[in-house]
Amino acid sequence: LHHRGPDGTAIYDGHGACPGHAHLKVTGDYPQPAIADGRAFVFNGEIYNFRDFADAGSDTEALARILSQGMDGLVAAAPAIDGDYALALWDGAKLSLIRDPVGVKPLYYGHTPDGFGFASERKALWRAGVSDVRALSPGSLYQGGEERRVVGLPPYDPTITDELEAIETLDRALAAAVRARVHKRAGVTFSGGVDSALIGALAPDTPLLTVGLAGSHDVDAARRAAGLMGAEGRHVIYMVTEKDVEDAVAGTVYAIESADPLKVSIALPLYILAQRAREDGLKVLLSGQGADELFAGYARHEAAFREGRLEAALDHDLRHIAEANLERDDAAAMAHGVELRVPYLDMRVIGASRCMVSDLKVRDLKLHPNDKDYIRKYVLRRVAEKYLPREVSSAPKKAIQYGTGVQKVLAKLARSGGRDLPGYLGSLYKDVFR
């Protein structure tokens, strides 16, 4: 796990359990494994409002104060925590694991005949001989061989029906979420779409980072959007070639521990972007991940809206976003020691979304029964209109694997070897994990 924490490693001998930590210095330098009243803990993530809990110099120090009362202290504080975390606590008798309610930070565990292990990536446990590796469910506490959910998501309570109230509520929540996550060594993953452009507008001193092949949709769209935003001076384009993609495929497969063509094609641009960003001295990336799942950004959400089940569909997407997207993206960025932060998955933004009626997320503009004119992410686009030119706030969605041009290159690489894409990636998977 050294790639996740290149700034130092340490192990605590707990006489029965040995928690270890690979440290990435971002907001503090409090040593880990940390000790809290005789209890040892290791922590991955960020607690943005840590000063609400203790007069401390870092979130890890604040956690040490909270955990001086054991895991019960953290469970009691968890609903008020603004942040993303995976944490393990050894109190000398039992080991406890806990994960944030959305699952922004990964946490895996499993058994061997020699004992129990946990890690931020599966490969660390595979290396230790654990074959049945499981992800701790978001919002769950693991103790004594069992998981139980201890911190939940904001309840679905659609009390906001007024459009102006919804715009103001979301604007206030998202601005606070971005403000909490901005860092002096951060950049925004910038495709020119509304999700990333809005983050970029709310973080006006932060570089906008675009990756893609020459002539790709994302490069052209991002360059145009940055110009319309007056942000050309902070826009950085990481242009890649087919050779760059080819060189990054095996590393991406290793990072995300998967040969699934969809996962690889989505992760690969982020893998390259994180590598280039780290070379430029950045340690944090702000991502637009989560906007589609909260505000109905996919075509399937239109169908759910027409059938009167949009909120159920969005709730399902949010509860499964960790396994579908977040674990993949975290691994791709952290392969280069870059922390991924997701403002849209702040509890304030999630709470704002779940207080709004469906018509504020998908707006039906049909004049006749057979018309198909819908605006997805309607309220998000209305917020974006406050900060962005209309051409940017209304920009259509383009999947990253197609927008960057990576998908075509992967297909070409597979054909050049006489294989289909699953066969090509499957062979690489066997090689990197041999």
Tab-separated table of C-alpha atoms in Angstrom:
chain	number	residue	atom	x	y	z
A	1	LEU	CA	0.000	0.000	0.000
A	2	HIS	CA	3.019	2.299	-0.208
A	3	HIS	CA	1.572	4.011	-3.296
A	4	ARG	CA	-1.372	5.207	-1.177
A	5	GLY	CA	0.881	6.678	1.496
A	6	PRO	CA	4.333	7.481	0.130
A	7	ASP	CA	5.159	9.851	3.014
A	8	GLY	CA	5.821	7.173	5.626
A	9	THR	CA	4.719	3.825	7.029
A	10	ALA	CA	4.417	2.447	10.550
A	11	ILE	CA	3.057	-0.595	12.390
A	12	TYR	CA	1.858	-0.804	15.996
A	13	ASP	CA	2.445	-4.016	17.924
A	14	GLY	CA	-0.772	-4.426	19.851
A	15	HIS	CA	-0.020	-7.929	21.212
A	16	GLY	CA	-2.784	-9.689	19.325
A	17	ALA	CA	-3.368	-7.159	16.549
A	18	CYS	CA	-0.915	-5.063	14.539
A	19	PRO	CA	-2.592	-2.117	12.794
A	20	GLY	CA	-0.407	-0.515	10.119
A	21	HIS	CA	-0.574	2.735	8.199
A	22	ALA	CA	0.832	4.220	4.989
A	23	HIS	CA	0.747	7.999	5.359
A	24	LEU	CA	-0.163	10.606	2.737
A	25	LYS	CA	0.495	14.095	4.105
A	26	VAL	CA	-2.353	16.354	3.017
A	27	THR	CA	-3.821	18.343	5.923
A	28	GLY	CA	-1.765	17.200	8.879
A	29	ASP	CA	1.223	15.222	10.072
A	30	TYR	CA	-0.166	13.529	13.183
A	31	PRO	CA	1.636	10.156	13.433
A	32	GLN	CA	-0.251	6.947	12.781
A	33	PRO	CA	-0.994	4.398	14.083
A	34	ALA	CA	-2.288	6.840	16.686
A	35	ILE	CA	-2.899	6.135	20.359
A	36	ALA	CA	-6.079	7.200	22.145
A	37	ASP	CA	-6.072	6.430	25.875
A	38	GLY	CA	-4.244	3.146	25.323
A	39	ARG	CA	-6.223	2.272	22.194
A	40	ALA	CA	-4.502	2.196	18.789
A	41	PHE	CA	-6.226	3.328	15.601
A	42	VAL	CA	-5.439	3.866	11.939
A	43	PHE	CA	-7.474	6.237	9.796
A	44	ASN	CA	-7.845	6.971	6.084
A	45	GLY	CA	-9.780	10.039	4.993
A	46	GLU	CA	-10.605	13.579	6.015
A	47	ILE	CA	-12.802	15.012	8.774
A	48	TYR	CA	-13.457	18.527	7.504
A	49	ASN	CA	-15.198	19.830	10.636
A	50	PHE	CA	-12.821	18.250	13.147
A	51	ARG	CA	-12.618	21.471	15.162
A	52	ASP	CA	-16.285	20.991	16.062
A	53	PHE	CA	-15.182	18.030	18.178
A	54	ALA	CA	-11.877	19.143	19.674
A	55	ASP	CA	-9.414	22.009	19.826
A	56	ALA	CA	-6.942	20.092	17.711
A	57	GLY	CA	-4.415	20.739	14.976
A	58	SER	CA	-5.596	17.948	12.687
A	59	ASP	CA	-8.489	15.583	12.153
A	60	THR	CA	-6.423	12.624	13.345
A	61	GLU	CA	-5.706	14.409	16.622
A	62	ALA	CA	-9.412	15.186	17.003
A	63	LEU	CA	-10.229	11.531	16.372
A	64	ALA	CA	-7.777	10.562	19.095
A	65	ARG	CA	-9.812	12.683	21.522
A	66	ILE	CA	-13.095	11.132	20.353
A	67	LEU	CA	-11.712	7.595	20.441
A	68	SER	CA	-10.404	8.002	23.966
A	69	GLN	CA	-13.946	6.822	24.812
A	70	GLY	CA	-13.597	3.857	22.463
A	71	MET	CA	-15.545	3.122	19.311
A	72	ASP	CA	-18.773	4.075	21.103
A	73	GLY	CA	-17.517	7.646	21.162
A	74	LEU	CA	-17.024	7.678	17.410
A	75	VAL	CA	-20.387	6.034	16.714
A	76	ALA	CA	-22.070	8.709	18.833
A	77	ALA	CA	-20.212	11.482	16.964
A	78	ALA	CA	-20.604	9.989	13.470
A	79	PRO	CA	-23.928	11.658	12.532
A	80	ALA	CA	-22.319	15.077	13.078
A	81	ILE	CA	-19.109	14.295	11.185
A	82	ASP	CA	-18.577	16.125	7.900
A	83	GLY	CA	-16.076	13.979	6.099
A	84	ASP	CA	-15.063	10.718	4.505
A	85	TYR	CA	-13.359	8.027	6.529
A	86	ALA	CA	-12.368	4.421	7.013
A	87	LEU	CA	-11.020	3.594	10.453
A	88	ALA	CA	-9.817	0.641	12.500
A	89	LEU	CA	-9.520	0.642	16.303
A	90	TRP	CA	-7.736	-1.934	18.479
A	91	ASP	CA	-8.514	-1.603	22.175
A	92	GLY	CA	-6.297	-4.446	23.320
A	93	ALA	CA	-9.126	-6.984	23.288
A	94	LYS	CA	-11.161	-6.444	20.137
A	95	LEU	CA	-10.778	-4.891	16.709
A	96	SER	CA	-13.441	-2.544	15.309
A	97	LEU	CA	-13.798	-1.232	11.757
A	98	ILE	CA	-16.039	1.617	10.621
A	99	ARG	CA	-16.693	3.266	7.229
A	100	ASP	CA	-18.356	6.555	6.265
A	101	PRO	CA	-22.073	6.442	5.344
A	102	VAL	CA	-21.586	6.770	1.565
A	103	GLY	CA	-18.438	4.675	1.305
A	104	VAL	CA	-16.200	7.387	-0.134
A	105	LYS	CA	-13.207	5.721	1.502
A	106	PRO	CA	-12.664	2.008	0.861
A	107	LEU	CA	-12.240	-0.646	3.534
A	108	TYR	CA	-11.888	-4.385	2.944
A	109	TYR	CA	-11.453	-7.329	5.294
A	110	GLY	CA	-11.137	-11.093	5.334
A	111	HIS	CA	-9.838	-14.191	7.131
A	112	THR	CA	-7.086	-16.722	6.649
A	113	PRO	CA	-6.250	-19.729	8.864
A	114	ASP	CA	-3.658	-17.439	10.467
A	115	GLY	CA	-6.072	-14.669	11.436
A	116	PHE	CA	-8.017	-11.601	10.318
A	117	GLY	CA	-6.887	-8.760	8.069
A	118	PHE	CA	-8.163	-5.409	6.834
A	119	ALA	CA	-6.826	-2.974	4.243
A	120	SER	CA	-7.699	-0.092	1.931
A	121	GLU	CA	-7.199	-2.277	-1.151
A	122	ARG	CA	-7.951	-5.917	-1.873
A	123	LYS	CA	-4.489	-6.652	-3.227
A	124	ALA	CA	-2.909	-6.132	0.200
A	125	LEU	CA	-5.123	-8.874	1.593
A	126	TRP	CA	-4.611	-11.141	-1.420
A	127	ARG	CA	-0.874	-10.824	-0.844
A	128	ALA	CA	-1.468	-11.991	2.738
A	129	GLY	CA	-3.342	-15.062	1.517
A	130	VAL	CA	-6.920	-13.842	2.072
A	131	SER	CA	-9.073	-15.248	-0.704
A	132	ASP	CA	-12.579	-14.230	0.393
A	133	VAL	CA	-12.147	-10.453	0.604
A	134	ARG	CA	-15.222	-8.393	1.448
A	135	ALA	CA	-15.910	-4.680	1.413
A	136	LEU	CA	-17.264	-3.247	4.652
A	137	SER	CA	-20.700	-1.823	3.862
A	138	PRO	CA	-20.920	1.993	3.925
A	139	GLY	CA	-22.023	3.382	7.276
A	140	SER	CA	-21.309	0.078	8.991
A	141	LEU	CA	-19.374	-1.011	12.052
A	142	TYR	CA	-17.602	-4.373	12.075
A	143	GLN	CA	-17.097	-6.008	15.465
A	144	GLY	CA	-16.902	-9.590	16.600
A	145	GLY	CA	-17.339	-11.027	13.130
A	146	GLU	CA	-20.520	-9.096	12.314
A	147	GLU	CA	-21.453	-5.900	10.484
A	148	ARG	CA	-24.173	-3.520	11.611
A	149	ARG	CA	-25.155	-0.166	10.195
A	150	VAL	CA	-24.492	2.615	12.690
A	151	VAL	CA	-24.672	5.823	10.617
A	152	GLY	CA	-27.210	6.397	7.883
A	153	LEU	CA	-27.979	8.778	5.065
A	154	PRO	CA	-30.232	11.815	5.487
A	155	PRO	CA	-33.877	10.679	5.296
A	156	TYR	CA	-35.913	11.163	2.142
A	157	ASP	CA	-38.234	14.026	3.068
A	158	PRO	CA	-39.507	15.861	-0.069
A	159	THR	CA	-40.667	19.030	1.622
A	160	ILE	CA	-39.085	21.444	-0.874
A	161	THR	CA	-41.412	22.067	-3.800
A	162	ASP	CA	-40.552	25.676	-4.591
A	163	GLU	CA	-37.890	26.071	-7.270
A	164	LEU	CA	-36.240	29.158	-5.820
A	165	GLU	CA	-36.020	27.574	-2.381
A	166	ALA	CA	-34.459	24.471	-3.926
A	167	ILE	CA	-31.888	26.533	-5.822
A	168	GLU	CA	-30.909	28.481	-2.714
A	169	THR	CA	-30.727	25.346	-0.551
A	170	LEU	CA	-28.518	23.478	-3.005
A	171	ASP	CA	-26.352	26.514	-3.728
A	172	ARG	CA	-25.641	27.014	-0.024
A	173	ALA	CA	-24.935	23.317	0.595
A	174	LEU	CA	-22.671	22.796	-2.405
A	175	ALA	CA	-20.699	25.998	-1.797
A	176	ALA	CA	-19.999	24.849	1.765
A	177	ALA	CA	-19.015	21.361	0.560
A	178	VAL	CA	-16.548	22.716	-1.989
A	179	ARG	CA	-15.157	25.254	0.466
A	180	ALA	CA	-14.459	22.469	2.975
A	181	ARG	CA	-12.619	20.349	0.412
A	182	VAL	CA	-10.492	22.943	-1.368
A	183	HIS	CA	-6.791	22.593	-0.661
A	184	LYS	CA	-3.764	24.636	-1.686
A	185	ARG	CA	-2.473	21.613	-3.622
A	186	ALA	CA	-5.776	20.639	-5.231
A	187	GLY	CA	-7.093	20.533	-8.775
A	188	VAL	CA	-10.542	19.961	-10.286
A	189	THR	CA	-11.112	17.062	-12.688
A	190	PHE	CA	-12.577	19.169	-15.484
A	191	SER	CA	-14.416	17.823	-18.524
A	192	GLY	CA	-16.326	20.992	-19.392
A	193	GLY	CA	-19.597	19.463	-18.215
A	194	VAL	CA	-21.856	21.122	-15.681
A	195	ASP	CA	-20.835	18.971	-12.687
A	196	SER	CA	-17.112	19.741	-12.827
A	197	ALA	CA	-17.582	23.295	-14.127
A	198	LEU	CA	-19.755	24.201	-11.153
A	199	ILE	CA	-17.118	22.892	-8.744
A	200	GLY	CA	-14.542	24.886	-10.662
A	201	ALA	CA	-16.649	28.035	-10.367
A	202	LEU	CA	-17.050	27.524	-6.619
A	203	ALA	CA	-13.279	26.988	-6.247
A	204	PRO	CA	-12.070	29.989	-8.281
A	205	ASP	CA	-8.365	29.710	-7.418
A	206	THR	CA	-8.085	25.985	-8.139
A	207	PRO	CA	-6.570	24.601	-11.372
A	208	LEU	CA	-8.960	22.949	-13.838
A	209	LEU	CA	-7.409	19.709	-15.086
A	210	THR	CA	-8.469	18.010	-18.314
A	211	VAL	CA	-7.177	14.765	-19.784
A	212	GLY	CA	-7.799	13.376	-23.253
A	213	LEU	CA	-6.474	12.588	-26.683
A	214	ALA	CA	-6.010	15.338	-29.239
A	215	GLY	CA	-9.325	16.204	-30.843
A	216	SER	CA	-11.362	14.370	-28.219
A	217	HIS	CA	-14.712	15.692	-27.062
A	218	ASP	CA	-13.567	16.403	-23.501
A	219	VAL	CA	-10.488	18.369	-24.531
A	220	ASP	CA	-12.481	20.522	-26.948
A	221	ALA	CA	-15.438	20.941	-24.568
A	222	ALA	CA	-13.208	21.767	-21.605
A	223	ARG	CA	-11.179	24.301	-23.586
A	224	ARG	CA	-14.409	25.972	-24.742
A	225	ALA	CA	-15.928	25.939	-21.249
A	226	ALA	CA	-12.790	27.361	-19.637
A	227	GLY	CA	-12.848	30.174	-22.171
A	228	LEU	CA	-16.488	30.962	-21.490
A	229	MET	CA	-15.761	30.931	-17.747
A	230	GLY	CA	-12.791	33.263	-18.161
A	231	ALA	CA	-10.638	30.546	-16.604
A	232	GLU	CA	-8.103	29.946	-19.378
A	233	GLY	CA	-5.278	30.967	-17.067
A	234	ARG	CA	-5.915	28.100	-14.658
A	235	HIS	CA	-6.905	25.471	-17.221
A	236	VAL	CA	-4.370	22.675	-17.657
A	237	ILE	CA	-4.769	20.106	-20.433
A	238	TYR	CA	-2.952	16.809	-20.060
A	239	MET	CA	-2.849	15.665	-23.659
A	240	VAL	CA	-2.257	11.940	-24.055
A	241	THR	CA	-1.322	9.750	-26.986
A	242	GLU	CA	-2.289	6.212	-27.876
A	243	LYS	CA	1.089	5.136	-26.509
A	244	ASP	CA	0.314	6.832	-23.182
A	245	VAL	CA	-2.937	4.880	-22.977
A	246	GLU	CA	-1.202	1.627	-23.837
A	247	ASP	CA	1.442	2.248	-21.174
A	248	ALA	CA	-1.231	2.960	-18.537
A	249	VAL	CA	-3.539	-0.020	-19.114
A	250	ALA	CA	-1.679	-2.564	-16.987
A	251	GLY	CA	-1.199	-0.053	-14.166
A	252	THR	CA	-4.896	0.796	-14.217
A	253	VAL	CA	-5.909	-2.870	-14.097
A	254	TYR	CA	-3.558	-3.375	-11.149
A	255	ALA	CA	-4.804	-0.249	-9.367
A	256	ILE	CA	-8.529	-1.024	-9.608
A	257	GLU	CA	-8.034	-4.797	-9.319
A	258	SER	CA	-10.386	-5.487	-12.193
A	259	ALA	CA	-10.389	-6.477	-15.859
A	260	ASP	CA	-13.957	-5.317	-16.401
A	261	PRO	CA	-13.886	-3.300	-19.662
A	262	LEU	CA	-16.268	-0.622	-18.397
A	263	LYS	CA	-14.409	-0.101	-15.126
A	264	VAL	CA	-11.021	0.007	-16.839
A	265	SER	CA	-12.137	2.438	-19.549
A	266	ILE	CA	-13.583	4.811	-16.933
A	267	ALA	CA	-10.660	4.524	-14.518
A	268	LEU	CA	-7.874	4.872	-17.069
A	269	PRO	CA	-8.314	8.609	-17.812
A	270	LEU	CA	-8.425	9.356	-14.086
A	271	TYR	CA	-5.350	7.170	-13.528
A	272	ILE	CA	-3.397	9.211	-16.093
A	273	LEU	CA	-4.755	12.537	-14.830
A	274	ALA	CA	-3.777	11.707	-11.232
A	275	GLN	CA	-0.296	10.713	-12.358
A	276	ARG	CA	0.219	13.985	-14.237
A	277	ALA	CA	-1.301	16.031	-11.411
A	278	ARG	CA	1.049	14.442	-8.875
A	279	GLU	CA	3.989	15.196	-11.136
A	280	ASP	CA	2.814	18.828	-11.051
A	281	GLY	CA	2.866	18.816	-7.250
A	282	LEU	CA	-0.848	18.316	-6.568
A	283	LYS	CA	-2.122	15.940	-3.884
A	284	VAL	CA	-5.909	16.425	-4.052
A	285	LEU	CA	-8.458	16.151	-6.855
A	286	LEU	CA	-12.014	17.487	-6.584
A	287	SER	CA	-14.367	15.281	-8.583
A	288	GLY	CA	-17.958	15.717	-9.777
A	289	GLN	CA	-18.754	12.124	-8.837
A	290	GLY	CA	-22.202	11.755	-7.257
A	291	ALA	CA	-24.038	14.565	-9.059
A	292	ASP	CA	-25.788	12.165	-11.439
A	293	GLU	CA	-26.871	9.836	-8.643
A	294	LEU	CA	-28.328	12.674	-6.576
A	295	PHE	CA	-29.942	14.833	-9.235
A	296	ALA	CA	-30.879	12.328	-11.972
A	297	GLY	CA	-28.190	12.655	-14.594
A	298	TYR	CA	-28.626	9.392	-16.494
A	299	ALA	CA	-31.074	8.476	-19.236
A	300	ARG	CA	-32.462	5.694	-17.072
A	301	HIS	CA	-33.569	8.329	-14.588
A	302	GLU	CA	-35.957	9.772	-17.182
A	303	ALA	CA	-37.674	6.410	-17.447
A	304	ALA	CA	-37.869	6.139	-13.674
A	305	PHE	CA	-39.334	9.657	-13.521
A	306	ARG	CA	-42.039	8.811	-16.073
A	307	GLU	CA	-42.927	5.696	-14.088
A	308	GLY	CA	-43.120	7.590	-10.792
A	309	ARG	CA	-40.174	5.808	-9.179
A	310	LEU	CA	-37.358	8.314	-9.574
A	311	GLU	CA	-36.637	8.651	-5.853
A	312	ALA	CA	-36.413	4.899	-5.424
A	313	ALA	CA	-33.977	4.727	-8.353
A	314	LEU	CA	-31.824	7.549	-6.968
A	315	ASP	CA	-31.826	6.007	-3.496
A	316	HIS	CA	-30.625	2.719	-4.978
A	317	ASP	CA	-27.874	4.462	-6.936
A	318	LEU	CA	-26.669	6.372	-3.893
A	319	ARG	CA	-26.590	3.296	-1.673
A	320	HIS	CA	-24.531	1.404	-4.259
A	321	ILE	CA	-22.294	4.225	-5.495
A	322	ALA	CA	-19.340	2.950	-3.465
A	323	GLU	CA	-19.150	-0.413	-5.184
A	324	ALA	CA	-20.206	1.003	-8.574
A	325	ASN	CA	-17.910	4.027	-8.769
A	326	LEU	CA	-16.162	5.291	-5.653
A	327	GLU	CA	-13.899	2.332	-4.917
A	328	ARG	CA	-12.727	2.308	-8.538
A	329	ASP	CA	-12.028	6.051	-8.629
A	330	ASP	CA	-10.286	6.067	-5.244
A	331	ALA	CA	-7.945	3.296	-6.375
A	332	ALA	CA	-7.145	5.000	-9.699
A	333	ALA	CA	-6.203	8.291	-8.023
A	334	MET	CA	-4.457	6.820	-4.974
A	335	ALA	CA	-2.272	4.685	-7.231
A	336	HIS	CA	-0.269	7.912	-7.519
A	337	GLY	CA	-0.769	9.153	-3.952
A	338	VAL	CA	-3.534	11.594	-4.887
A	339	GLU	CA	-6.595	11.972	-2.668
A	340	LEU	CA	-9.967	12.160	-4.413
A	341	ARG	CA	-12.589	14.420	-2.815
A	342	VAL	CA	-16.237	14.442	-3.835
A	343	PRO	CA	-18.154	17.604	-2.828
A	344	TYR	CA	-21.479	16.349	-4.209
A	345	LEU	CA	-21.418	13.521	-1.674
A	346	ASP	CA	-21.189	15.880	1.279
A	347	MET	CA	-24.014	15.151	3.732
A	348	ARG	CA	-25.388	18.687	3.273
A	349	VAL	CA	-25.696	18.213	-0.473
A	350	ILE	CA	-27.185	14.746	-0.079
A	351	GLY	CA	-29.646	16.121	2.456
A	352	ALA	CA	-30.625	18.950	0.108
A	353	SER	CA	-31.257	16.488	-2.718
A	354	ARG	CA	-33.395	14.201	-0.588
A	355	CYS	CA	-35.578	17.133	0.517
A	356	MET	CA	-36.580	18.009	-3.061
A	357	VAL	CA	-39.484	16.646	-5.062
A	358	SER	CA	-38.709	14.693	-8.218
A	359	ASP	CA	-39.881	17.448	-10.573
A	360	LEU	CA	-36.964	19.589	-9.405
A	361	LYS	CA	-34.491	16.947	-10.587
A	362	VAL	CA	-36.083	15.928	-13.876
A	363	ARG	CA	-38.110	18.715	-15.474
A	364	ASP	CA	-40.766	17.605	-17.947
A	365	LEU	CA	-41.073	20.130	-20.764
A	366	LYS	CA	-43.354	18.068	-23.012
A	367	LEU	CA	-46.120	19.913	-24.755
A	368	HIS	CA	-47.691	16.735	-26.118
A	369	PRO	CA	-47.876	13.153	-24.825
A	370	ASN	CA	-45.368	11.831	-27.391
A	371	ASP	CA	-42.754	14.511	-26.788
A	372	LYS	CA	-39.519	13.464	-25.060
A	373	ASP	CA	-38.208	16.790	-23.866
A	374	TYR	CA	-36.772	16.424	-20.367
A	375	ILE	CA	-34.089	18.344	-18.531
A	376	ARG	CA	-32.066	16.078	-16.260
A	377	LYS	CA	-30.323	17.555	-13.196
A	378	TYR	CA	-32.678	20.507	-13.544
A	379	VAL	CA	-32.096	22.153	-10.156
A	380	LEU	CA	-28.343	21.618	-10.393
A	381	ARG	CA	-28.311	23.372	-13.753
A	382	ARG	CA	-30.326	26.237	-12.300
A	383	VAL	CA	-27.718	26.656	-9.568
A	384	ALA	CA	-24.994	26.505	-12.205
A	385	GLU	CA	-26.665	29.368	-14.117
A	386	LYS	CA	-25.717	31.632	-11.201
A	387	TYR	CA	-22.030	31.006	-11.830
A	388	LEU	CA	-21.624	29.762	-15.398
A	389	PRO	CA	-22.584	30.825	-18.920
A	390	ARG	CA	-25.731	29.092	-20.179
A	391	GLU	CA	-23.746	27.124	-22.748
A	392	VAL	CA	-21.823	25.462	-19.922
A	393	SER	CA	-24.686	25.032	-17.439
A	394	SER	CA	-26.781	23.277	-20.088
A	395	ALA	CA	-23.979	21.137	-21.540
A	396	PRO	CA	-25.039	17.527	-22.267
A	397	LYS	CA	-23.378	14.607	-20.522
A	398	LYS	CA	-20.624	12.622	-22.231
A	399	ALA	CA	-19.260	9.481	-20.591
A	400	ILE	CA	-15.573	9.879	-19.743
A	401	GLN	CA	-14.401	6.795	-21.629
A	402	TYR	CA	-15.870	8.190	-24.846
A	403	GLY	CA	-15.280	11.875	-24.140
A	404	THR	CA	-11.536	11.381	-23.626
A	405	GLY	CA	-11.098	9.041	-26.604
A	406	VAL	CA	-9.797	6.243	-24.384
A	407	GLN	CA	-12.445	3.704	-25.352
A	408	LYS	CA	-11.430	3.742	-29.020
A	409	VAL	CA	-7.783	3.264	-28.145
A	410	LEU	CA	-8.523	0.317	-25.876
A	411	ALA	CA	-10.578	-1.358	-28.602
A	412	LYS	CA	-7.747	-0.758	-31.082
A	413	LEU	CA	-5.170	-2.247	-28.707
A	414	ALA	CA	-7.300	-5.340	-28.254
A	415	ARG	CA	-7.788	-5.786	-32.004
A	416	SER	CA	-4.071	-5.389	-32.664
A	417	GLY	CA	-3.491	-8.432	-30.467
A	418	GLY	CA	-6.217	-10.418	-32.157
A	419	ARG	CA	-8.518	-10.332	-29.132
A	420	ASP	CA	-11.705	-8.704	-27.997
A	421	LEU	CA	-11.483	-6.173	-25.172
A	422	PRO	CA	-12.455	-8.583	-22.346
A	423	GLY	CA	-9.811	-11.042	-23.535
A	424	TYR	CA	-7.123	-8.366	-23.789
A	425	LEU	CA	-7.816	-6.962	-20.314
A	426	GLY	CA	-8.237	-10.424	-18.812
A	427	SER	CA	-4.774	-11.382	-20.017
A	428	LEU	CA	-3.287	-8.235	-18.484
A	429	TYR	CA	-5.069	-8.969	-15.217
A	430	LYS	CA	-3.483	-12.415	-15.046
A	431	ASP	CA	-0.063	-10.942	-15.765
A	432	VAL	CA	-0.157	-8.169	-13.155
A	433	PHE	CA	-1.512	-10.439	-10.427
A	434	ARG	CA	0.556	-13.477	-11.296
